């Protein structure tokens, strides 16, 4: 029934991530109005308070901004900012973990670089 | 006050059981009887109590409806007192309507000299000589009394369950037993009662009904005030 | 509307149904009331709706006693599984009476729901199937727009599609017309994402009142080597534990920092999320007195 994953991560984080994805894929363009909290809630079938929490995370990070009485908009430069953030996350989540795992099973750094180059082809 | 309106509306949606069905029954009883009597005419003037059907029917409907409608009204969060007042107002309206209809039939019955066969089925023998407005008032009070009796008995069941009804029955039986059987200091209650009626006339006797109505209304209100639905 | 219960107790003779119930429901939130059959959920809700009287303690709705209080009762809609209807009433009679009763009733919404659920409005209520009877209750609860709306296991006999439609409508309508909603249910997984708060009742007492997000984040299963798991869970609230050979699987509820988790993972323990349903089952299923 649920549209959310079952990872047990707080729902509001999942919501925030979905909006981020939409911005990076330019489904939501900069300076464009985003759906209201209620629309998000109904669409994802979650409590509006939870949806609001997710949206507010992005407001706090200056990804979205509120126009009084009109709604929520994507900040100029939001995509840039998100890409930067995701790149940093990528390093932590994948690169560091890969290197750790490589060390554990005895892959040298050179071998690793070769493997990455090969995988990229 | 919206609650009272809702309860009146509920009774209005039940108009079939309050009006159509009982009068349909009374009508068919009348027609069958009329047909039978037309063939077996004897010169005797008859007065049966054909209209008793409708009194008993409304009493039963009142008893059944009180429980069912209260459960529903309570489900719609209608205040208990609003339910009581709405129901009593409905009872008054139904009594007025039923008495008017009955009077209409009595007038026709008298004008046609007992439907052409000297058959008096809609009026009571004891009240036949009364003025129309007196008869109307008596029927109205009797209807109201019986409907309220139905409400009242139902409220005993709602408030005290079936055991309450049993207790009430026993109390009533004991009361009448005492009234009719004791003669304290040579004073016989029953005889005194009938003597009293003889002296004051039936009209006075019927005027006692409002006292009973008020008593029933009071007890009904009291029992419904803390009524709960057990389910 | 907000609700406050203080030291509420309900007993029938020696049979104590509710004991020491203290709770506060804030306005315009969706609450889930969870507990096994016989835990006292319906009694609790009936007391809030002034359909039952507490033996002890006080009930306040918007700071007032709801008993025979028109200002409160007219704002309250209580849809319960055990609701009975007059035998001679058709569905239409019932909906019209509800329309005449609730001040904020939305007839357009009601008609849309009737059409969507294919409710046979001309039939007598008692001729309806169990599921269809539930649908009528759900329609009344939704269309009443009552500032305090209580659904007590409202979906009996409704299939999964009908239930989902109910949840969707509830959410959409709540978003447009916020109100306090209490949803008593044992199908917690179906509704957990609609809820803001969960109240768990067990044997007549409130076992837990928690933000759903907190619950969701706090419940986790730890799996790993027996000794290591035992060491890790020392400070945690354990809901259940299973051992197979040298491997233990423990469900815990608490807060584990990212640091703790990473460290534990490095030691070979693994973590997985637990559904709210599982948490509820374990919370309410424990032997008497061991909770």
Coordinates of C-alpha atoms in Angstrom, one line a residue:
Chain A
X1 CA 0.0 0.0 0.0
X2 CA 2.7 2.3 1.0
X3 CA 4.8 4.3 -1.5
X4 CA 7.6 4.7 0.9
X5 CA 10.4 2.2 1.4
X6 CA 10.5 0.0 4.4
X7 CA 14.0 0.8 5.5
X8 CA 12.8 2.3 8.7
X9 CA 14.3 5.6 7.9
X10 CA 12.1 8.5 9.1
X11 CA 9.4 9.2 6.5
X12 CA 10.2 12.9 6.4
X13 CA 13.8 12.2 5.3
X14 CA 12.5 10.0 2.5
X15 CA 10.1 12.8 1.4
X16 CA 12.9 15.4 1.5
X17 CA 15.1 13.0 -0.6
X18 CA 12.3 12.6 -3.2
X19 CA 12.0 16.3 -3.6
X20 CA 15.8 16.6 -3.9
X21 CA 15.8 14.0 -6.6
X22 CA 13.1 15.8 -8.5
X23 CA 15.1 19.0 -8.4
X24 CA 18.3 17.3 -9.5
X25 CA 16.5 15.6 -12.4
X26 CA 14.9 19.0 -13.2
X27 CA 11.4 17.7 -12.8
X28 CA 11.2 20.7 -10.5
X29 CA 13.0 23.6 -12.0
X30 CA 14.5 26.5 -10.1
X31 CA 12.1 29.3 -9.2
X32 CA 9.3 27.0 -10.0
X33 CA 6.5 26.4 -7.5
X34 CA 6.5 23.0 -5.8
X35 CA 3.4 21.1 -4.7
X36 CA 1.9 22.1 -1.4
X37 CA 2.6 20.1 1.8
X38 CA -1.0 18.7 1.5
X39 CA -0.5 17.7 -2.1
X40 CA 2.7 15.8 -1.1
X41 CA 0.9 14.2 1.8
X42 CA -2.0 13.0 -0.4
X43 CA 0.3 11.9 -3.2
X44 CA 2.6 9.9 -0.9
X45 CA -0.2 8.8 1.4
X46 CA 1.5 10.2 4.5
X47 CA 0.4 12.4 7.3
X48 CA 0.6 16.1 6.3
X49 CA 2.6 16.9 9.4
X50 CA 5.2 14.4 8.3
X51 CA 5.3 15.9 4.8
X52 CA 5.7 19.4 6.2
X53 CA 8.6 18.2 8.3
X54 CA 10.3 16.9 5.1
X55 CA 9.6 20.1 3.2
X56 CA 10.9 22.2 6.2
X57 CA 14.2 20.3 6.1
X58 CA 14.7 21.6 2.5
X59 CA 13.6 25.1 3.6
X60 CA 16.2 25.1 6.3
X61 CA 18.9 24.0 3.8
X62 CA 17.9 26.9 1.5
X63 CA 16.8 24.5 -1.2
X64 CA 13.2 25.7 -1.1
X65 CA 11.8 29.0 0.1
X66 CA 8.4 30.3 1.1
X67 CA 6.5 33.0 -0.6
X68 CA 3.9 34.2 1.9
X69 CA 0.4 33.3 0.9
X70 CA 1.5 31.8 -2.4
X71 CA 3.5 28.7 -1.6
X72 CA 6.8 27.0 -1.8
X73 CA 9.4 27.6 -4.6
X74 CA 12.7 26.1 -5.6
X75 CA 15.6 28.4 -4.8
X76 CA 17.9 29.6 -7.5
X77 CA 21.1 27.6 -7.3
X78 CA 19.3 24.8 -5.5
X79 CA 20.4 22.2 -8.0
X80 CA 24.0 23.2 -7.8
X81 CA 23.9 23.1 -4.1
X82 CA 22.3 19.6 -4.1
X83 CA 24.8 18.3 -6.6
X84 CA 27.6 19.5 -4.3
X85 CA 26.0 17.8 -1.3
X86 CA 25.4 14.6 -3.1
X87 CA 28.9 14.5 -4.3
X88 CA 30.2 14.8 -0.8
X89 CA 27.8 12.1 0.2
X90 CA 29.0 9.9 -2.6
X91 CA 32.5 10.2 -1.4
X92 CA 31.5 9.1 2.1
X93 CA 29.0 6.5 1.3
X94 CA 30.7 4.8 -1.7
X95 CA 34.3 5.7 -2.0
X96 CA 35.4 5.4 1.6
X97 CA 33.4 2.2 2.0
X98 CA 34.9 0.8 -1.2
X99 CA 38.4 1.5 -0.1
X100 CA 37.7 0.0 3.3
X101 CA 36.3 -3.2 1.8
X102 CA 39.2 -3.3 -0.7
X103 CA 41.7 -3.2 2.1
X104 CA 39.8 -6.0 3.9
X105 CA 40.1 -8.4 1.0
X106 CA 43.6 -7.4 -0.1
X107 CA 43.0 -5.3 -3.2
X108 CA 45.8 -2.7 -3.6
X109 CA 45.0 0.9 -4.5
X110 CA 46.5 0.5 -8.0
X111 CA 44.3 -2.6 -8.6
X112 CA 41.3 -0.6 -7.4
X113 CA 42.0 2.3 -9.8
X114 CA 42.3 -0.1 -12.7
X115 CA 39.0 -1.8 -11.7
X116 CA 37.2 1.5 -11.5
X117 CA 38.6 2.5 -14.9
X118 CA 37.5 -0.8 -16.4
X119 CA 34.1 -0.5 -14.9
X120 CA 33.6 3.0 -16.4
X121 CA 34.1 1.7 -19.9
Chain B
X1 CA -31.5 22.5 19.6
X2 CA -30.4 20.9 16.4
X3 CA -30.5 17.6 18.3
X4 CA -34.2 17.9 18.9
X5 CA -34.7 18.6 15.2
X6 CA -32.7 15.6 14.2
X7 CA -34.8 13.3 16.5
X8 CA -38.0 14.8 15.1
X9 CA -36.6 14.1 11.7
X10 CA -35.9 10.5 12.6
X11 CA -39.5 10.0 13.7
X12 CA -40.6 11.7 10.5
X13 CA -38.5 9.2 8.5
X14 CA -40.4 6.5 10.4
X15 CA -43.8 7.8 9.4
X16 CA -44.5 4.5 7.8
X17 CA -44.5 2.7 11.1
X18 CA -46.2 5.5 13.0
X19 CA -49.0 6.2 10.5
X20 CA -49.3 4.2 7.3
X21 CA -49.0 0.7 8.7
X22 CA -51.3 1.1 11.8
X23 CA -54.0 2.9 9.7
X24 CA -53.7 0.3 7.0
X25 CA -54.3 -2.4 9.5
X26 CA -57.2 -0.6 11.0
X27 CA -58.6 0.0 7.6
X28 CA -58.4 -3.6 6.5
X29 CA -59.9 -4.8 9.8
X30 CA -62.7 -2.3 9.3
X31 CA -63.3 -3.4 5.7
X32 CA -63.4 -7.1 6.5
X33 CA -65.7 -6.5 9.4
X34 CA -67.9 -4.3 7.4
X35 CA -68.2 -6.9 4.6
X36 CA -69.0 -9.6 7.1
X37 CA -71.6 -7.4 9.0
X38 CA -73.3 -6.3 5.8
X39 CA -74.2 -10.0 5.1
X40 CA -75.1 -10.9 8.7
X41 CA -77.3 -8.0 9.5
X42 CA -79.2 -8.1 12.7
X43 CA -81.3 -5.2 13.9
X44 CA -79.2 -4.8 17.1
X45 CA -77.1 -1.7 17.5
X46 CA -73.5 -2.7 18.0
X47 CA -70.5 -0.9 19.5
X48 CA -67.2 -2.8 19.5
X49 CA -63.9 -1.3 20.2
X50 CA -62.4 -1.8 16.8
X51 CA -60.1 1.2 17.2
X52 CA -58.2 -0.5 20.0
X53 CA -55.9 -2.0 17.3
X54 CA -54.4 1.4 16.7
X55 CA -53.8 2.2 20.4
X56 CA -52.1 -1.1 21.0
X57 CA -50.1 -0.8 17.8
X58 CA -48.8 2.7 18.6
X59 CA -47.9 1.6 22.1
X60 CA -45.8 -1.3 20.6
X61 CA -44.2 0.9 18.0
X62 CA -43.2 3.4 20.7
X63 CA -41.6 0.7 22.8
X64 CA -39.6 -0.7 19.9
X65 CA -38.6 2.6 18.4
X66 CA -37.4 4.2 21.6
X67 CA -34.6 1.6 21.9
X68 CA -33.7 1.5 18.2
X69 CA -33.8 5.2 17.6
X70 CA -31.9 5.9 20.8
X71 CA -29.0 3.6 19.8
X72 CA -28.8 5.5 16.5
X73 CA -29.2 9.0 18.0
X74 CA -26.5 8.2 20.5
X75 CA -24.3 7.1 17.7
X76 CA -24.8 10.5 16.1
X77 CA -23.8 12.1 19.4
X78 CA -27.2 13.6 20.0
X79 CA -27.7 14.8 23.6
X80 CA -29.8 12.4 25.6
X81 CA -32.2 15.1 26.7
X82 CA -32.6 16.2 23.1
X83 CA -33.5 12.7 22.2
X84 CA -36.1 12.6 25.0
X85 CA -37.6 16.0 24.1
X86 CA -37.6 15.2 20.4
X87 CA -39.3 11.9 21.0
X88 CA -42.0 13.4 23.3
X89 CA -42.7 16.1 20.8
X90 CA -43.1 13.5 18.1
X91 CA -45.4 11.6 20.4
X92 CA -47.6 14.7 20.9
X93 CA -47.7 15.3 17.1
X94 CA -48.6 11.6 16.4
X95 CA -51.2 11.7 19.1
X96 CA -52.8 14.8 17.7
X97 CA -52.7 13.4 14.1
X98 CA -54.1 10.0 15.2
X99 CA -56.9 11.6 17.3
X100 CA -57.9 13.9 14.4
X101 CA -58.1 11.0 12.0
X102 CA -60.1 9.0 14.5
X103 CA -62.5 11.9 15.1
X104 CA -62.9 12.2 11.4
X105 CA -64.0 8.6 11.2
X106 CA -66.3 9.0 14.2
X107 CA -68.0 12.0 12.6
X108 CA -68.5 10.0 9.4
X109 CA -69.7 7.1 11.4
X110 CA -72.3 9.2 13.2
X111 CA -73.4 10.9 10.0
X112 CA -73.9 7.6 8.2
X113 CA -75.7 6.3 11.3
X114 CA -73.1 3.6 11.9
X115 CA -72.1 3.0 8.3
X116 CA -75.7 2.3 7.4
X117 CA -75.9 -0.8 9.6
X118 CA -75.8 0.9 13.0
X119 CA -72.3 -0.3 13.7
X120 CA -70.2 1.9 15.8
X121 CA -66.6 0.7 15.7
X122 CA -64.5 3.9 16.0
X123 CA -66.0 5.5 19.0
X124 CA -66.0 4.1 22.5
X125 CA -69.4 3.3 24.0
X126 CA -68.4 5.1 27.2
X127 CA -67.5 8.3 25.5
X128 CA -70.1 8.2 22.7
X129 CA -72.4 10.8 24.4
X130 CA -69.6 13.3 24.9
X131 CA -69.1 16.4 22.8
X132 CA -66.7 15.9 19.8
X133 CA -64.0 18.1 21.4
X134 CA -64.3 16.1 24.6
X135 CA -63.9 12.9 22.7
X136 CA -61.0 14.3 20.8
X137 CA -59.3 15.4 24.0
X138 CA -59.7 12.0 25.6
X139 CA -58.3 10.1 22.5
X140 CA -55.4 12.5 22.4
X141 CA -54.6 11.9 26.0
X142 CA -55.0 8.1 25.7
X143 CA -52.7 8.0 22.6
X144 CA -50.1 10.2 24.3
X145 CA -50.3 8.1 27.5
X146 CA -49.8 4.8 25.6
X147 CA -46.9 6.1 23.5
X148 CA -45.2 7.5 26.6
X149 CA -45.9 4.2 28.3
X150 CA -44.0 2.5 25.5
X151 CA -41.1 4.9 25.8
X152 CA -41.1 4.6 29.5
X153 CA -41.0 0.8 29.5
X154 CA -38.3 0.8 26.9
X155 CA -36.3 3.3 29.0
X156 CA -36.5 0.9 32.0
X157 CA -34.9 -1.8 29.8
X158 CA -32.2 0.5 28.5
X159 CA -31.4 1.8 32.0
X160 CA -31.8 -1.3 34.1
X161 CA -31.9 -4.1 31.6
X162 CA -34.7 -6.7 31.4
X163 CA -34.4 -7.3 35.2
X164 CA -35.6 -3.7 35.7
X165 CA -38.7 -4.5 33.7
X166 CA -39.4 -7.5 35.9
X167 CA -39.0 -5.5 39.1
X168 CA -41.3 -2.9 37.7
X169 CA -43.9 -5.5 36.8
X170 CA -43.8 -7.0 40.3
X171 CA -44.1 -3.6 41.9
X172 CA -47.1 -2.7 39.7
X173 CA -48.7 -6.0 40.5
X174 CA -48.2 -5.5 44.3
X175 CA -49.6 -2.0 44.0
X176 CA -52.8 -3.1 42.4
X177 CA -53.1 -6.0 44.7
X178 CA -52.9 -3.6 47.7
X179 CA -55.4 -1.2 46.0
X180 CA -57.9 -3.8 45.2
X181 CA -57.7 -6.2 48.1
X182 CA -57.1 -4.3 51.2
X183 CA -60.0 -2.9 53.2
X184 CA -58.5 -0.9 56.0
X185 CA -60.9 0.0 58.7
X186 CA -63.7 -1.2 56.6
X187 CA -62.7 1.1 53.7
X188 CA -62.8 -0.8 50.4
X189 CA -60.6 1.0 47.9
X190 CA -62.0 -0.6 44.8
X191 CA -65.6 0.1 45.8
X192 CA -64.7 3.7 46.9
X193 CA -63.0 4.2 43.5
X194 CA -66.0 3.3 41.5
X195 CA -68.3 5.3 43.8
X196 CA -66.0 8.2 43.3
X197 CA -66.2 7.8 39.5
X198 CA -70.0 7.5 39.7
X199 CA -70.1 10.8 41.6
X200 CA -67.7 12.8 39.5
X201 CA -68.4 11.4 36.1
X202 CA -66.1 9.8 33.5
X203 CA -64.8 13.1 32.3
X204 CA -63.1 13.7 35.6
X205 CA -61.7 10.2 35.5
X206 CA -60.1 10.9 32.1
X207 CA -58.7 14.1 33.4
X208 CA -56.5 11.9 35.6
X209 CA -54.7 10.8 32.5
X210 CA -52.6 13.9 32.3
X211 CA -51.3 13.2 35.8
X212 CA -50.2 9.7 34.6
X213 CA -48.7 11.3 31.4
X214 CA -46.6 13.6 33.5
X215 CA -45.5 10.8 35.7
X216 CA -44.4 8.7 32.7
X217 CA -42.7 11.7 31.1
X218 CA -40.8 12.4 34.3
X219 CA -39.6 8.8 34.8
X220 CA -38.8 8.5 31.1
X221 CA -36.6 11.6 31.3
X222 CA -35.0 10.4 34.5
X223 CA -34.1 7.0 33.1
X224 CA -32.8 8.2 29.8
X225 CA -30.6 10.8 31.4
X226 CA -27.9 8.3 32.1
X227 CA -28.9 5.7 29.6
X228 CA -26.1 3.9 27.8
X229 CA -26.0 1.6 24.8
X230 CA -24.8 -1.8 25.7
X231 CA -23.3 -3.6 22.8
Chain C
X1 CA -10.7 19.8 19.4
X2 CA -8.4 18.6 22.1
X3 CA -9.1 15.9 24.6
X4 CA -7.7 15.3 28.1
X5 CA -8.2 12.3 30.2
X6 CA -7.0 12.3 33.8
X7 CA -6.8 9.2 36.0
X8 CA -9.7 7.6 34.2
X9 CA -10.8 4.3 35.6
X10 CA -13.7 2.2 34.5
X11 CA -14.9 -0.9 36.3
X12 CA -18.0 -3.1 36.2
X13 CA -18.0 -4.5 39.7
X14 CA -14.7 -6.2 40.2
X15 CA -14.0 -6.3 36.5
X16 CA -11.6 -3.4 35.8
X17 CA -11.8 -2.4 32.2
X18 CA -9.7 0.7 32.2
X19 CA -7.2 1.9 34.8
X20 CA -5.2 5.0 35.4
X21 CA -5.7 6.4 31.9
X22 CA -4.0 9.7 31.4
X23 CA -3.7 11.1 28.0
X24 CA -3.8 14.3 26.0
X25 CA -4.9 14.6 22.4
X26 CA -3.9 17.8 20.7
X27 CA -6.1 19.4 18.2
X28 CA -6.0 18.7 14.5
X29 CA -3.8 15.6 14.7
X30 CA -4.4 12.0 13.6
X31 CA -4.1 9.5 16.4
X32 CA -3.9 5.8 16.2
X33 CA -5.3 3.8 19.1
X34 CA -3.8 0.3 19.1
X35 CA -4.4 -2.7 21.2
X36 CA -5.6 -6.3 21.2
X37 CA -9.3 -7.2 21.4
X38 CA -10.5 -6.6 24.9
X39 CA -7.7 -4.2 25.8
X40 CA -10.3 -1.5 26.5
X41 CA -10.1 0.5 23.2
X42 CA -13.8 0.8 22.6
X43 CA -14.6 1.6 26.3
X44 CA -12.0 4.3 26.2
X45 CA -13.4 5.9 23.0
X46 CA -17.0 5.6 24.4
X47 CA -15.9 7.5 27.5
X48 CA -14.4 10.3 25.4
X49 CA -17.6 10.4 23.4
X50 CA -19.7 10.6 26.6
X51 CA -21.5 7.4 25.7
X52 CA -20.1 5.7 28.8
X53 CA -19.3 7.2 32.2
X54 CA -16.0 6.8 33.9
X55 CA -16.0 5.2 37.3
X56 CA -13.3 7.6 38.4
X57 CA -11.3 10.4 36.8
X58 CA -12.2 13.2 34.5
X59 CA -12.7 13.6 30.8
X60 CA -12.3 16.9 29.1
X61 CA -13.0 17.8 25.5
X62 CA -12.0 21.4 24.8
X63 CA -11.7 21.9 28.6
X64 CA -15.3 20.9 29.1
X65 CA -17.1 17.8 30.3
X66 CA -18.7 16.2 27.2
X67 CA -21.6 14.6 29.1
X68 CA -24.9 16.1 27.8
X69 CA -22.9 19.0 26.5
X70 CA -24.4 20.1 23.2
X71 CA -21.5 22.5 22.3
X72 CA -19.1 19.5 22.5
X73 CA -21.4 16.7 21.2
X74 CA -22.4 18.5 18.1
X75 CA -18.7 18.7 17.1
X76 CA -18.1 15.0 17.7
X77 CA -18.7 12.1 15.4
X78 CA -18.1 8.6 16.7
X79 CA -18.1 5.8 14.1
X80 CA -18.1 2.4 15.7
X81 CA -18.2 -1.1 14.5
X82 CA -21.0 -2.0 16.9
X83 CA -23.3 0.8 15.8
X84 CA -26.9 -0.4 15.4
X85 CA -29.5 1.3 13.2
X86 CA -33.3 1.3 13.3
X87 CA -34.6 -1.8 11.5
X88 CA -36.9 0.1 9.3
X89 CA -34.3 2.7 8.2
X90 CA -32.9 2.6 4.6
X91 CA -29.4 3.8 3.9
X92 CA -31.0 7.0 2.6
X93 CA -32.9 7.6 5.9
X94 CA -29.6 7.1 7.8
X95 CA -27.6 9.5 5.6
X96 CA -30.4 12.1 5.7
X97 CA -30.6 12.0 9.4
X98 CA -26.8 12.3 9.7
X99 CA -27.0 15.3 7.3
X100 CA -29.6 16.9 9.6
X101 CA -27.4 16.3 12.6
X102 CA -23.9 17.3 11.9
X103 CA -23.4 21.1 11.5
X104 CA -20.4 20.8 9.1
X105 CA -21.8 18.0 7.0
X106 CA -20.7 18.1 3.3
X107 CA -23.5 16.6 1.2
X108 CA -21.4 16.8 -2.0
X109 CA -18.6 14.8 -0.4
X110 CA -21.2 12.3 0.9
X111 CA -22.8 11.8 -2.5
X112 CA -19.4 11.3 -4.1
X113 CA -18.5 8.6 -1.6
X114 CA -21.9 6.9 -2.0
X115 CA -21.3 6.8 -5.8
X116 CA -17.7 5.6 -5.5
X117 CA -18.6 2.8 -3.1
X118 CA -21.8 1.9 -5.0
X119 CA -23.9 2.1 -1.8
X120 CA -27.4 0.8 -2.4
X121 CA -29.1 3.8 -0.8
X122 CA -32.7 2.5 -1.2
X123 CA -32.0 -0.7 0.7
X124 CA -32.7 -1.2 4.4
X125 CA -29.6 -1.0 6.4
X126 CA -30.1 -4.4 7.9
X127 CA -30.1 -6.0 4.5
X128 CA -26.6 -4.7 3.7
X129 CA -23.5 -6.9 3.9
X130 CA -21.1 -6.3 6.8
X131 CA -18.7 -4.5 4.5
X132 CA -21.4 -2.2 3.1
X133 CA -22.6 -1.4 6.6
X134 CA -19.1 -0.4 7.5
X135 CA -18.9 1.8 4.4
X136 CA -22.0 3.7 5.5
X137 CA -20.3 4.3 8.9
X138 CA -17.2 5.5 7.1
X139 CA -19.2 7.8 4.9
X140 CA -20.9 9.4 7.9
X141 CA -17.5 9.8 9.6
X142 CA -15.9 11.5 6.6
X143 CA -18.8 13.7 5.5
X144 CA -19.6 14.9 9.0
X145 CA -16.3 16.8 9.1
X146 CA -16.7 16.8 12.8
X147 CA -13.8 18.6 14.6
X148 CA -13.4 15.4 16.7
X149 CA -13.9 12.3 14.6
X150 CA -13.5 8.9 16.1
X151 CA -13.3 5.7 14.0
X152 CA -13.4 2.5 16.0
X153 CA -12.4 -0.4 13.8
X154 CA -14.5 1.2 11.0
X155 CA -13.5 -1.2 8.2
X156 CA -14.9 -4.6 9.2
X157 CA -15.8 -6.6 6.1
X158 CA -14.3 -4.0 3.8
X159 CA -11.8 -5.4 1.3
X160 CA -8.3 -4.0 0.8
X161 CA -9.3 -1.7 -2.1
X162 CA -12.2 -0.2 -0.2
X163 CA -10.0 0.3 2.9
X164 CA -7.3 2.0 0.8
X165 CA -9.9 4.3 -0.7
X166 CA -11.1 5.2 2.8
X167 CA -7.6 6.0 4.0
X168 CA -6.9 8.1 0.9
X169 CA -10.1 10.0 1.3
X170 CA -9.5 10.5 5.0
X171 CA -6.0 11.9 4.3
X172 CA -7.1 14.1 1.5
X173 CA -10.0 15.5 3.4
X174 CA -8.0 15.9 6.5
X175 CA -5.4 17.9 4.6
X176 CA -8.1 20.3 3.4
X177 CA -10.1 20.3 6.6
X178 CA -7.8 19.5 9.5
X179 CA -9.5 18.0 12.5
X180 CA -8.7 15.7 15.4
X181 CA -9.1 12.1 14.3
X182 CA -8.8 9.0 16.4
X183 CA -8.4 5.8 14.5
X184 CA -8.7 2.7 16.5
X185 CA -7.3 -0.2 14.6
X186 CA -5.4 -3.5 14.6
X187 CA -4.2 -3.0 11.1
X188 CA -1.5 -0.7 12.1
X189 CA 0.7 -1.2 9.1
X190 CA -2.0 -0.1 6.7
X191 CA -2.4 3.2 8.5
X192 CA 0.9 3.9 10.2
X193 CA 1.9 6.5 7.6
X194 CA -1.3 8.4 8.1
X195 CA -0.8 8.7 11.8
X196 CA 1.0 11.3 13.7
X197 CA 0.8 9.7 17.0
X198 CA 0.2 6.2 18.4
X199 CA -1.4 5.2 21.7
X200 CA -1.0 1.6 22.7
X201 CA -3.5 0.2 25.1
X202 CA -3.0 -3.1 26.9
X203 CA -5.1 -4.7 29.6
X204 CA -6.9 -1.4 30.3
X205 CA -3.8 0.7 30.6
X206 CA -1.9 2.9 28.3
X207 CA 1.3 1.1 27.5
X208 CA 2.8 3.8 25.3
X209 CA 2.0 7.1 23.7
X210 CA 4.6 8.0 21.1
X211 CA 5.2 9.9 17.9
X212 CA 5.0 7.5 15.0
X213 CA 8.2 8.8 13.5
X214 CA 10.0 8.2 16.8
X215 CA 8.6 4.7 17.0
X216 CA 9.6 4.0 13.4
X217 CA 13.1 5.3 13.9
X218 CA 13.5 3.6 17.3
X219 CA 12.5 0.1 16.6
X220 CA 15.2 -2.1 15.1
X221 CA 16.3 -5.7 14.9
X222 CA 19.9 -6.5 15.8
X223 CA 21.3 -9.8 14.5
X224 CA 24.7 -11.2 15.2
X225 CA 26.8 -13.4 17.4
X226 CA 25.2 -14.2 20.7
X227 CA 27.8 -12.6 23.0
X228 CA 28.2 -9.5 20.9
X229 CA 24.4 -8.9 20.7
X230 CA 24.1 -9.4 24.4
X231 CA 26.8 -6.8 25.1
X232 CA 25.2 -4.4 22.7
X233 CA 21.7 -4.5 24.0
X234 CA 22.6 -4.1 27.7
X235 CA 21.3 -0.5 27.7
X236 CA 18.4 -1.1 25.4
X237 CA 14.7 -1.8 25.8
X238 CA 14.3 -5.3 24.4
X239 CA 11.0 -6.2 22.8
X240 CA 11.8 -9.8 21.8
X241 CA 14.7 -12.1 21.4
X242 CA 15.3 -15.3 19.4
X243 CA 18.4 -17.4 19.3
X244 CA 19.4 -20.0 16.7
X245 CA 22.6 -21.8 17.4
X246 CA 25.2 -19.1 18.0
X247 CA 23.1 -16.3 16.3
X248 CA 20.8 -14.1 18.2
X249 CA 18.1 -11.9 16.8
X250 CA 16.8 -9.2 19.1
X251 CA 14.2 -6.5 18.5
X252 CA 14.9 -3.4 20.5
X253 CA 13.3 0.0 21.0
X254 CA 15.4 3.0 21.8
X255 CA 17.8 5.5 20.3
X256 CA 21.0 4.3 18.8
X257 CA 23.3 7.0 17.6
X258 CA 24.9 6.7 14.2
X259 CA 28.2 6.3 15.9
X260 CA 27.1 3.4 17.9
X261 CA 25.5 1.8 14.9
X262 CA 28.6 2.1 12.7
X263 CA 30.8 0.7 15.5
X264 CA 28.4 -2.2 16.0
X265 CA 28.3 -2.9 12.3
X266 CA 32.1 -3.0 12.2
X267 CA 31.9 -5.6 15.0
X268 CA 29.8 -7.8 12.8
X269 CA 26.3 -7.0 14.0
X270 CA 23.6 -6.2 11.4
X271 CA 20.6 -4.0 11.8
X272 CA 17.2 -4.1 10.1
X273 CA 14.1 -2.0 10.3
X274 CA 11.0 -3.4 12.0
X275 CA 7.5 -2.7 10.8
X276 CA 5.2 -0.9 13.3
X277 CA 2.9 -3.8 13.2
X278 CA 5.6 -6.0 14.5
X279 CA 6.5 -3.5 17.2
X280 CA 2.8 -3.4 18.3
X281 CA 2.5 -7.2 18.3
X282 CA 5.5 -7.5 20.6
X283 CA 4.4 -4.6 22.8
X284 CA 1.0 -6.0 23.3
X285 CA 1.7 -9.7 23.2
X286 CA 4.0 -10.1 26.2
X287 CA 2.9 -12.1 29.2
X288 CA 1.0 -10.4 31.9
X289 CA 3.2 -8.3 34.1
X290 CA 6.4 -8.8 32.2
X291 CA 5.9 -5.7 30.0

